[in-house]
Amino acid sequence: MKKIIVSLLLFACFQINAQSFHKGALVADLTTGIDVYVVKYHYALRSNQNFDTTITDGAGSKSQTLGLSYGVLNWLGLGIRGKFDNYYTEKDKISGIKPTVKGFEVGALIDFHMVRKEKFNFLAGMEIGYSNMLYKTNDPFGTEIYGSGSWFNVHVTPRYYFGR
């Protein structure tokens, strides 16, 4: 059963589109995946004795992404992308309470379609956008931690088209 679920998840990570990219094409994609991050955060406590530290850690989330791109030229696409993240957490060792962490990202994208064949498309591009995250401790006090900021990525994507 686990092999079937893993196989389905891996298959869902690939984008399936109806036709190759061209000028005037409107390409929508819906993807799911697992993201892994290296996180560096800095915090300071100000009191009688100041405490100031930076910690490097890791994080992981499962995500769903919806994107839309328009073919401005045969080789150039512009678009937008939205993404919902649900981060993996574990129970606190002392309280036994499991926190929840959710995020949302939205950004603009530019793609350069370098190889455009009938059944294959190879593109490279970049995105810039806004991201926010809400960490709920689920403690009796209703403690919440949130943050937001900008992000940037560079990507290379091979696409195989099924059907027309």
XYZ file of N, CA, C and O in Angstrom:
656
model
N 0.815 -1.192 0.000
C 0.000 0.000 0.000
C 0.868 1.270 0.000
O 0.560 2.223 -0.694
N 1.947 1.238 0.811
C 2.835 2.407 0.866
C 3.477 2.673 -0.486
O 3.624 3.823 -0.895
N 3.840 1.604 -1.223
C 4.459 1.778 -2.532
C 3.485 2.426 -3.511
O 3.872 3.261 -4.322
N 2.218 2.071 -3.428
C 1.213 2.657 -4.316
C 1.045 4.136 -4.017
O 1.022 4.966 -4.927
N 0.967 4.495 -2.727
C 0.793 5.895 -2.339
C 2.009 6.720 -2.760
O 1.867 7.804 -3.329
N 3.209 6.207 -2.512
C 4.430 6.924 -2.901
C 4.478 7.085 -4.416
O 4.812 8.151 -4.937
N 4.118 6.041 -5.163
C 4.109 6.127 -6.631
C 3.135 7.183 -7.117
O 3.437 7.958 -8.023
N 1.938 7.235 -6.529
C 0.952 8.240 -6.912
C 1.430 9.645 -6.590
O 1.236 10.574 -7.370
N 2.065 9.818 -5.428
C 2.584 11.138 -5.055
C 3.695 11.583 -6.006
O 3.742 12.742 -6.412
N 4.593 10.672 -6.365
C 5.654 11.024 -7.302
C 5.079 11.388 -8.662
O 5.507 12.343 -9.301
N 4.087 10.634 -9.121
C 3.455 10.944 -10.405
C 2.785 12.311 -10.357
O 2.833 13.065 -11.312
N 2.170 12.657 -9.218
C 1.477 13.945 -9.088
C 2.446 15.116 -9.096
O 2.044 16.246 -9.358
N 3.722 14.882 -8.823
C 4.708 15.963 -8.825
C 5.038 16.436 -10.237
O 5.568 17.519 -10.422
N 4.741 15.628 -11.265
C 5.009 16.011 -12.641
C 3.832 16.799 -13.196
O 2.689 16.516 -12.901
N 4.133 17.769 -14.013
C 3.084 18.591 -14.612
C 2.574 17.914 -15.873
O 3.349 17.432 -16.689
N 1.255 17.869 -16.020
C 0.636 17.324 -17.218
C -0.110 18.451 -17.906
O -0.972 19.083 -17.312
N 0.233 18.715 -19.151
C -0.370 19.807 -19.908
C -0.941 19.273 -21.211
O -0.608 18.185 -21.656
N -1.781 20.054 -21.860
C -2.495 19.593 -23.038
C -1.718 19.790 -24.341
O -1.902 19.040 -25.263
N -0.883 20.819 -24.446
C -0.173 21.060 -25.700
C 1.116 21.807 -25.422
O 1.295 22.396 -24.365
N 2.022 21.814 -26.411
C 3.304 22.463 -26.253
C 3.136 23.987 -26.178
O 2.163 24.545 -26.661
N 4.125 24.654 -25.607
C 4.075 26.097 -25.409
C 4.254 26.837 -26.732
O 5.044 26.442 -27.577
N 3.507 27.939 -26.911
C 3.612 28.785 -28.085
C 3.052 30.171 -27.746
O 2.439 30.360 -26.703
N 3.266 31.122 -28.665
C 2.726 32.475 -28.484
C 1.202 32.392 -28.397
O 0.554 31.739 -29.205
N 0.631 33.052 -27.398
C -0.809 33.046 -27.192
C -1.313 31.893 -26.344
O -2.498 31.842 -26.008
N -0.433 30.951 -25.985
C -0.843 29.807 -25.163
C -1.156 30.275 -23.744
O -0.471 31.137 -23.186
N -2.186 29.714 -23.172
C -2.518 29.944 -21.771
C -2.354 28.601 -21.072
O -3.125 27.672 -21.315
N -1.306 28.478 -20.248
C -0.956 27.209 -19.620
C -1.250 27.289 -18.125
O -0.732 28.154 -17.424
N -2.101 26.395 -17.664
C -2.408 26.285 -16.235
C -1.763 25.008 -15.709
O -1.727 23.992 -16.407
N -1.236 25.065 -14.492
C -0.692 23.852 -13.888
C -1.117 23.764 -12.434
O -1.239 24.770 -11.748
N -1.382 22.564 -12.014
C -1.738 22.257 -10.631
C -0.777 21.185 -10.173
O -0.716 20.109 -10.771
N 0.020 21.490 -9.155
C 1.029 20.543 -8.692
C 0.908 20.332 -7.194
O 0.317 21.141 -6.471
N 1.490 19.244 -6.762
C 1.611 18.973 -5.334
C 3.025 18.481 -5.108
O 3.662 17.959 -6.027
N 3.519 18.650 -3.918
C 4.883 18.220 -3.662
C 5.267 18.346 -2.203
O 4.458 18.744 -1.354
N 6.499 17.988 -1.944
C 7.085 18.103 -0.611
C 8.266 19.049 -0.732
O 9.131 18.855 -1.590
N 8.292 20.079 0.097
C 9.367 21.064 0.088
C 10.238 20.866 1.318
O 9.731 20.609 2.411
N 11.546 21.018 1.143
C 12.498 20.922 2.245
C 13.287 22.219 2.282
O 13.762 22.692 1.253
N 13.407 22.812 3.465
C 14.048 24.113 3.622
C 15.172 24.050 4.645
O 15.111 23.294 5.606
N 16.184 24.883 4.435
C 17.165 25.196 5.472
C 16.743 26.557 5.996
O 16.598 27.504 5.233
N 16.503 26.633 7.294
C 15.962 27.852 7.893
C 16.989 28.444 8.854
O 17.539 27.746 9.698
N 17.224 29.741 8.710
C 18.108 30.449 9.629
C 17.283 31.559 10.267
O 16.659 32.345 9.563
N 17.220 31.563 11.584
C 16.464 32.622 12.241
C 17.258 33.201 13.404
O 18.097 32.549 14.003
N 16.985 34.456 13.662
C 17.682 35.218 14.687
C 16.655 35.721 15.691
O 15.598 36.205 15.302
N 16.945 35.541 16.969
C 16.052 36.128 17.953
C 16.848 36.689 19.129
O 17.961 36.275 19.403
N 16.234 37.673 19.760
C 16.880 38.364 20.873
C 15.854 38.586 21.974
O 14.707 38.940 21.702
N 16.274 38.337 23.203
C 15.441 38.614 24.371
C 16.069 39.784 25.118
O 17.250 39.762 25.434
N 15.294 40.795 25.381
C 15.806 41.982 26.066
C 15.234 42.012 27.481
O 14.030 42.070 27.685
N 16.119 41.919 28.441
C 15.732 41.986 29.868
C 16.971 42.423 30.639
O 17.844 43.082 30.087
N 17.062 42.023 31.894
C 18.251 42.363 32.687
C 19.508 41.801 32.031
O 20.553 42.425 32.038
N 19.374 40.580 31.506
C 20.494 39.959 30.802
C 20.058 39.735 29.352
O 19.144 38.960 29.087
N 20.716 40.410 28.456
C 20.345 40.287 27.044
C 20.773 38.929 26.492
O 21.863 38.442 26.791
N 19.903 38.328 25.695
C 20.174 37.051 25.052
C 19.972 37.245 23.560
O 18.915 37.686 23.124
N 20.985 36.934 22.782
C 20.961 37.192 21.351
C 21.585 35.983 20.642
O 22.725 35.634 20.918
N 20.843 35.329 19.738
C 21.380 34.144 19.074
C 20.800 33.967 17.673
O 19.740 34.494 17.369
N 21.525 33.225 16.851
C 21.072 32.830 15.521
C 21.116 31.312 15.452
O 22.107 30.699 15.844
N 20.056 30.711 14.945
C 19.949 29.258 14.879
C 19.679 28.850 13.432
O 18.858 29.458 12.754
N 20.357 27.810 12.974
C 20.098 27.217 11.667
C 19.418 25.878 11.895
O 19.872 25.077 12.699
N 18.317 25.647 11.195
C 17.522 24.438 11.402
C 16.939 24.011 10.062
O 17.240 24.595 9.027
N 16.082 23.030 10.066
C 15.436 22.560 8.851
C 13.926 22.565 9.007
O 13.403 22.598 10.127
N 13.220 22.551 7.891
C 11.761 22.498 7.904
C 11.298 21.764 6.655
O 11.995 21.729 5.648
N 10.110 21.191 6.735
C 9.534 20.504 5.589
C 8.043 20.764 5.525
O 7.399 20.953 6.560
N 7.497 20.781 4.318
C 6.066 20.997 4.165
C 5.549 20.238 2.955
O 6.294 19.933 2.034
N 4.269 19.938 2.996
C 3.609 19.442 1.794
C 2.861 20.632 1.220
O 2.350 21.481 1.960
N 2.816 20.712 -0.113
C 2.265 21.919 -0.731
C 1.398 21.595 -1.935
O 1.537 20.550 -2.560
N 0.507 22.529 -2.232
C -0.312 22.507 -3.431
C -0.098 23.851 -4.131
O -0.175 24.892 -3.488
N 0.148 23.805 -5.435
C 0.459 24.999 -6.192
C -0.450 25.112 -7.414
O -0.707 24.118 -8.087
N -0.901 26.325 -7.685
C -1.684 26.610 -8.874
C -0.989 27.739 -9.630
O -0.711 28.792 -9.050
N -0.678 27.492 -10.896
C 0.012 28.496 -11.697
C -0.704 28.760 -13.008
O -1.441 27.909 -13.518
N -0.470 29.936 -13.555
C -1.057 30.339 -14.827
C -0.017 31.152 -15.586
O 0.550 32.108 -15.040
N 0.263 30.744 -16.825
C 1.278 31.411 -17.630
C 0.715 31.709 -19.022
O -0.007 30.892 -19.595
N 1.084 32.863 -19.569
C 0.623 33.275 -20.895
C 1.827 33.412 -21.829
O 2.849 33.998 -21.448
N 1.706 32.886 -23.038
C 2.773 32.955 -24.034
C 2.825 34.309 -24.706
O 2.058 34.571 -25.627
N 3.713 35.177 -24.245
C 3.890 36.500 -24.850
C 4.571 36.357 -26.210
O 4.195 37.010 -27.173
N 5.572 35.502 -26.287
C 6.259 35.135 -27.525
C 6.345 33.603 -27.547
O 6.043 32.956 -26.538
N 6.790 33.033 -28.656
C 6.922 31.576 -28.713
C 7.861 31.028 -27.634
O 7.734 29.888 -27.224
N 8.801 31.834 -27.193
C 9.801 31.385 -26.225
C 9.701 32.079 -24.865
O 10.488 31.795 -23.964
N 8.727 32.985 -24.664
C 8.634 33.769 -23.433
C 7.234 33.667 -22.823
O 6.242 33.955 -23.487
N 7.192 33.264 -21.564
C 5.928 33.191 -20.844
C 5.963 34.041 -19.587
O 6.974 34.094 -18.882
N 4.863 34.733 -19.295
C 4.706 35.524 -18.073
C 3.490 34.997 -17.335
O 2.492 34.620 -17.960
N 3.552 34.991 -16.008
C 2.415 34.453 -15.290
C 2.445 34.723 -13.798
O 3.252 35.514 -13.296
N 1.545 34.026 -13.095
C 1.427 34.125 -11.634
C 1.336 32.716 -11.060
O 0.984 31.760 -11.758
N 1.675 32.603 -9.786
C 1.620 31.311 -9.109
C 1.226 31.532 -7.655
O 1.696 32.448 -7.004
N 0.336 30.688 -7.163
C -0.061 30.698 -5.760
C 0.212 29.337 -5.149
O 0.098 28.303 -5.814
N 0.589 29.319 -3.878
C 0.991 28.068 -3.237
C 0.525 28.046 -1.788
O 0.666 29.028 -1.061
N -0.035 26.905 -1.374
C -0.447 26.682 0.009
C 0.485 25.652 0.624
O 0.706 24.588 0.040
N 1.021 25.956 1.798
C 1.949 25.065 2.493
C 1.333 24.586 3.806
O 0.694 25.364 4.523
N 1.567 23.326 4.126
C 1.176 22.750 5.406
C 2.428 22.060 5.960
O 2.843 21.015 5.451
N 3.045 22.656 6.973
C 4.335 22.196 7.472
C 4.201 20.999 8.408
O 3.223 20.865 9.139
N 5.230 20.148 8.363
C 5.292 18.995 9.254
C 5.729 19.466 10.635
O 6.682 20.235 10.759
N 5.024 19.015 11.671
C 5.373 19.363 13.046
C 5.315 18.093 13.898
O 4.777 17.069 13.471
N 5.855 18.193 15.087
C 5.773 17.076 16.026
C 5.361 17.593 17.398
O 5.469 18.789 17.678
N 4.887 16.692 18.223
C 4.431 17.070 19.560
C 5.591 17.617 20.391
O 6.719 17.132 20.301
N 5.284 18.621 21.217
C 6.248 19.153 22.168
C 6.568 18.067 23.192
O 5.664 17.393 23.700
N 7.843 17.889 23.505
C 8.260 16.816 24.416
C 7.766 17.012 25.845
O 7.557 16.059 26.579
N 7.523 18.248 26.252
C 7.096 18.522 27.623
C 5.575 18.571 27.737
O 4.980 17.886 28.558
N 4.927 19.356 26.895
C 3.478 19.538 27.008
C 2.672 18.472 26.264
O 1.507 18.249 26.560
N 3.280 17.836 25.262
C 2.566 16.853 24.457
C 1.626 17.474 23.437
O 0.863 16.776 22.779
N 1.669 18.798 23.276
C 0.792 19.500 22.332
C 1.492 19.598 20.977
O 2.670 19.936 20.891
N 0.754 19.318 19.901
C 1.295 19.398 18.551
C 0.873 20.719 17.911
O -0.314 20.988 17.757
N 1.837 21.565 17.521
C 1.492 22.835 16.867
C 1.098 22.619 15.406
O 1.353 21.558 14.834
N 0.463 23.627 14.812
C 0.156 23.615 13.380
C 0.826 24.824 12.732
O 0.860 25.911 13.314
N 1.353 24.611 11.540
C 2.040 25.678 10.819
C 1.557 25.656 9.372
O 1.662 24.633 8.694
N 1.012 26.782 8.923
C 0.505 26.897 7.557
C 1.089 28.146 6.916
O 1.385 29.120 7.597
N 1.233 28.100 5.597
C 1.779 29.239 4.875
C 1.090 29.429 3.542
O 0.415 28.529 3.039
N 1.274 30.606 2.971
C 0.735 30.933 1.653
C 1.759 31.780 0.919
O 2.382 32.662 1.513
N 1.924 31.501 -0.377
C 2.846 32.263 -1.205
C 2.149 32.654 -2.501
O 1.344 31.890 -3.029
N 2.466 33.823 -3.012
C 1.973 34.262 -4.312
C 3.119 35.011 -4.996
O 3.883 35.722 -4.333
N 3.254 34.782 -6.312
C 4.357 35.433 -6.990
C 4.147 35.567 -8.487
O 3.266 34.943 -9.078
N 4.986 36.393 -9.094
C 5.001 36.595 -10.543
C 6.145 35.775 -11.118
O 7.193 35.625 -10.495
N 5.933 35.241 -12.320
C 6.965 34.396 -12.916
C 7.256 34.813 -14.347
O 6.419 35.393 -15.031
N 8.480 34.521 -14.759
C 8.902 34.701 -16.142
C 9.630 33.417 -16.534
O 10.486 32.940 -15.795
N 9.228 32.820 -17.668
C 9.822 31.577 -18.141
C 10.357 31.760 -19.557
O 9.700 32.361 -20.408
N 11.550 31.216 -19.801
C 12.177 31.222 -21.111
C 12.144 29.786 -21.632
O 12.828 28.922 -21.089
N 11.346 29.530 -22.656
C 11.162 28.184 -23.213
C 12.234 27.942 -24.272
O 12.087 28.342 -25.430
N 13.302 27.255 -23.870
C 14.475 27.088 -24.721
C 14.305 25.968 -25.740
O 14.823 26.060 -26.844
N 13.615 24.887 -25.373
C 13.368 23.778 -26.288
C 11.867 23.554 -26.343
O 11.235 23.284 -25.322
N 11.281 23.693 -27.542
C 9.837 23.524 -27.721
C 9.595 22.511 -28.820
O 9.726 22.815 -29.995
N 9.276 21.305 -28.432
C 8.934 20.249 -29.388
C 7.465 19.904 -29.182
O 6.825 20.385 -28.251
N 6.922 19.043 -30.054
C 5.508 18.701 -29.954
C 5.156 18.060 -28.613
O 4.145 18.385 -28.021
N 6.009 17.179 -28.113
C 5.707 16.472 -26.863
C 6.645 16.848 -25.709
O 6.523 16.306 -24.620
N 7.579 17.773 -25.935
C 8.561 18.103 -24.900
C 8.819 19.602 -24.891
O 8.865 20.245 -25.929
N 8.982 20.133 -23.697
C 9.279 21.550 -23.514
C 10.292 21.673 -22.386
O 10.120 21.072 -21.330
N 11.373 22.408 -22.625
C 12.385 22.632 -21.587
C 12.483 24.123 -21.351
O 12.731 24.885 -22.280
N 12.263 24.536 -20.098
C 12.248 25.957 -19.795
C 13.088 26.277 -18.568
O 13.341 25.416 -17.722
N 13.514 27.506 -18.486
C 14.207 28.042 -17.321
C 13.551 29.375 -17.009
O 13.060 30.060 -17.903
N 13.524 29.719 -15.742
C 12.883 30.979 -15.391
C 13.155 31.399 -13.971
O 13.999 30.818 -13.283
N 12.412 32.389 -13.559
C 12.545 32.895 -12.189
C 11.200 33.412 -11.704
O 10.315 33.729 -12.498
N 11.059 33.469 -10.387
C 9.848 33.968 -9.749
C 10.252 34.902 -8.616
O 11.294 34.732 -7.998
N 9.397 35.867 -8.346
C 9.563 36.735 -7.197
C 8.177 36.917 -6.588
O 7.188 37.005 -7.314
N 8.117 36.914 -5.263
C 6.793 37.000 -4.666
C 6.783 37.315 -3.194
O 7.799 37.690 -2.596
N 5.604 37.121 -2.607
C 5.326 37.417 -1.202
C 4.930 36.116 -0.505
O 4.233 35.283 -1.077
N 5.353 35.957 0.730
C 5.063 34.754 1.490
C 4.668 35.122 2.912
O 5.169 36.105 3.471
N 3.761 34.345 3.483
C 3.465 34.520 4.906
C 3.290 33.162 5.559
O 3.060 32.153 4.889
N 3.421 33.125 6.881
C 3.340 31.887 7.633
C 2.691 32.162 8.982
O 2.907 33.208 9.585
N 1.866 31.208 9.437
C 1.220 31.297 10.741
C 1.517 30.030 11.529
O 1.197 28.928 11.081
N 2.157 30.192 12.693
C 2.525 29.087 13.580
C 1.612 29.166 14.807
O 1.675 30.132 15.567
N 0.744 28.182 14.960
C -0.157 28.123 16.115
C 0.364 27.064 17.067
O 0.480 25.888 16.705
N 0.665 27.480 18.289
C 1.207 26.537 19.265
C 0.134 25.588 19.804
O 0.460 24.549 20.353
N -1.144 25.959 19.666
C -2.275 25.170 20.181
C -2.212 24.969 21.693
O -2.734 24.003 22.223
N -1.573 25.915 22.383
C -1.525 25.861 23.842
C -2.789 26.503 24.427
O -3.578 27.097 23.695
N -3.007 26.385 25.732
C -4.210 26.968 26.341
C -4.311 28.492 26.200
O -5.393 29.055 26.328
N -3.192 29.167 25.918
C -3.189 30.624 25.801
C -3.483 31.101 24.380
O -3.610 32.299 24.135
N -3.549 30.190 23.413
C -3.806 30.564 22.021
C -2.637 31.293 21.371
O -2.842 32.143 20.514
N -1.419 30.955 21.752
C -0.231 31.630 21.246
C -0.064 31.397 19.749
O -0.151 30.267 19.276
N 0.195 32.486 19.011
C 0.432 32.424 17.577
C 1.671 33.238 17.226
O 1.897 34.298 17.795
N 2.447 32.717 16.306
C 3.627 33.409 15.806
C 3.451 33.511 14.292
O 3.073 32.538 13.652
N 3.698 34.675 13.729
C 3.502 34.836 12.291
C 4.628 35.677 11.705
O 5.328 36.401 12.405
N 4.772 35.538 10.423
C 5.789 36.309 9.722
C 5.469 36.375 8.249
O 4.664 35.601 7.734
N 6.110 37.316 7.582
C 5.911 37.460 6.146
C 7.158 38.073 5.534
O 7.999 38.630 6.236
N 7.261 37.956 4.234
C 8.412 38.529 3.557
C 8.403 38.182 2.088
O 7.474 37.555 1.580
N 9.458 38.569 1.413
C 9.556 38.311 -0.017
C 10.420 37.079 -0.261
O 11.169 36.651 0.611
N 10.304 36.516 -1.452
C 11.124 35.377 -1.839
C 11.455 35.471 -3.320
O 10.831 36.197 -4.081
N 12.447 34.698 -3.722
C 12.914 34.687 -5.102
C 13.404 33.281 -5.414
O 14.009 32.632 -4.553
N 13.123 32.775 -6.611
C 13.692 31.489 -6.998
C 14.083 31.493 -8.462
O 13.595 32.287 -9.253
N 14.972 30.589 -8.796
C 15.387 30.337 -10.169
C 15.100 28.864 -10.413
O 15.397 28.030 -9.560
N 14.500 28.531 -11.546
C 14.134 27.146 -11.789
C 14.429 26.710 -13.218
O 14.509 27.528 -14.129
N 14.595 25.396 -13.381
C 14.747 24.736 -14.665
C 13.731 23.608 -14.667
O 13.688 22.809 -13.736
N 12.881 23.547 -15.712
C 11.777 22.595 -15.717
C 11.663 21.877 -17.052
O 11.418 22.515 -18.075
N 11.824 20.552 -17.057
C 11.494 19.790 -18.263
C 10.015 19.391 -18.192
O 9.523 19.015 -17.135
N 9.302 19.495 -19.303
C 7.890 19.099 -19.350
C 7.698 18.111 -20.496
O 8.186 18.329 -21.598
N 6.949 17.076 -20.225
C 6.549 16.126 -21.261
C 5.038 16.243 -21.412
O 4.313 16.193 -20.426
N 4.566 16.400 -22.652
C 3.150 16.577 -22.916
C 2.514 15.261 -23.359
O 3.022 14.582 -24.243
N 1.405 14.912 -22.730
C 0.623 13.732 -23.075
C -0.523 14.155 -23.975
O -1.202 15.125 -23.685
N -0.763 13.426 -25.043
C -1.880 13.756 -25.918
C -1.570 14.969 -26.782
O -0.426 15.352 -26.974
N -2.614 15.635 -27.296
C -2.430 16.813 -28.130
C -1.964 17.966 -27.290
O -2.464 18.303 -26.298
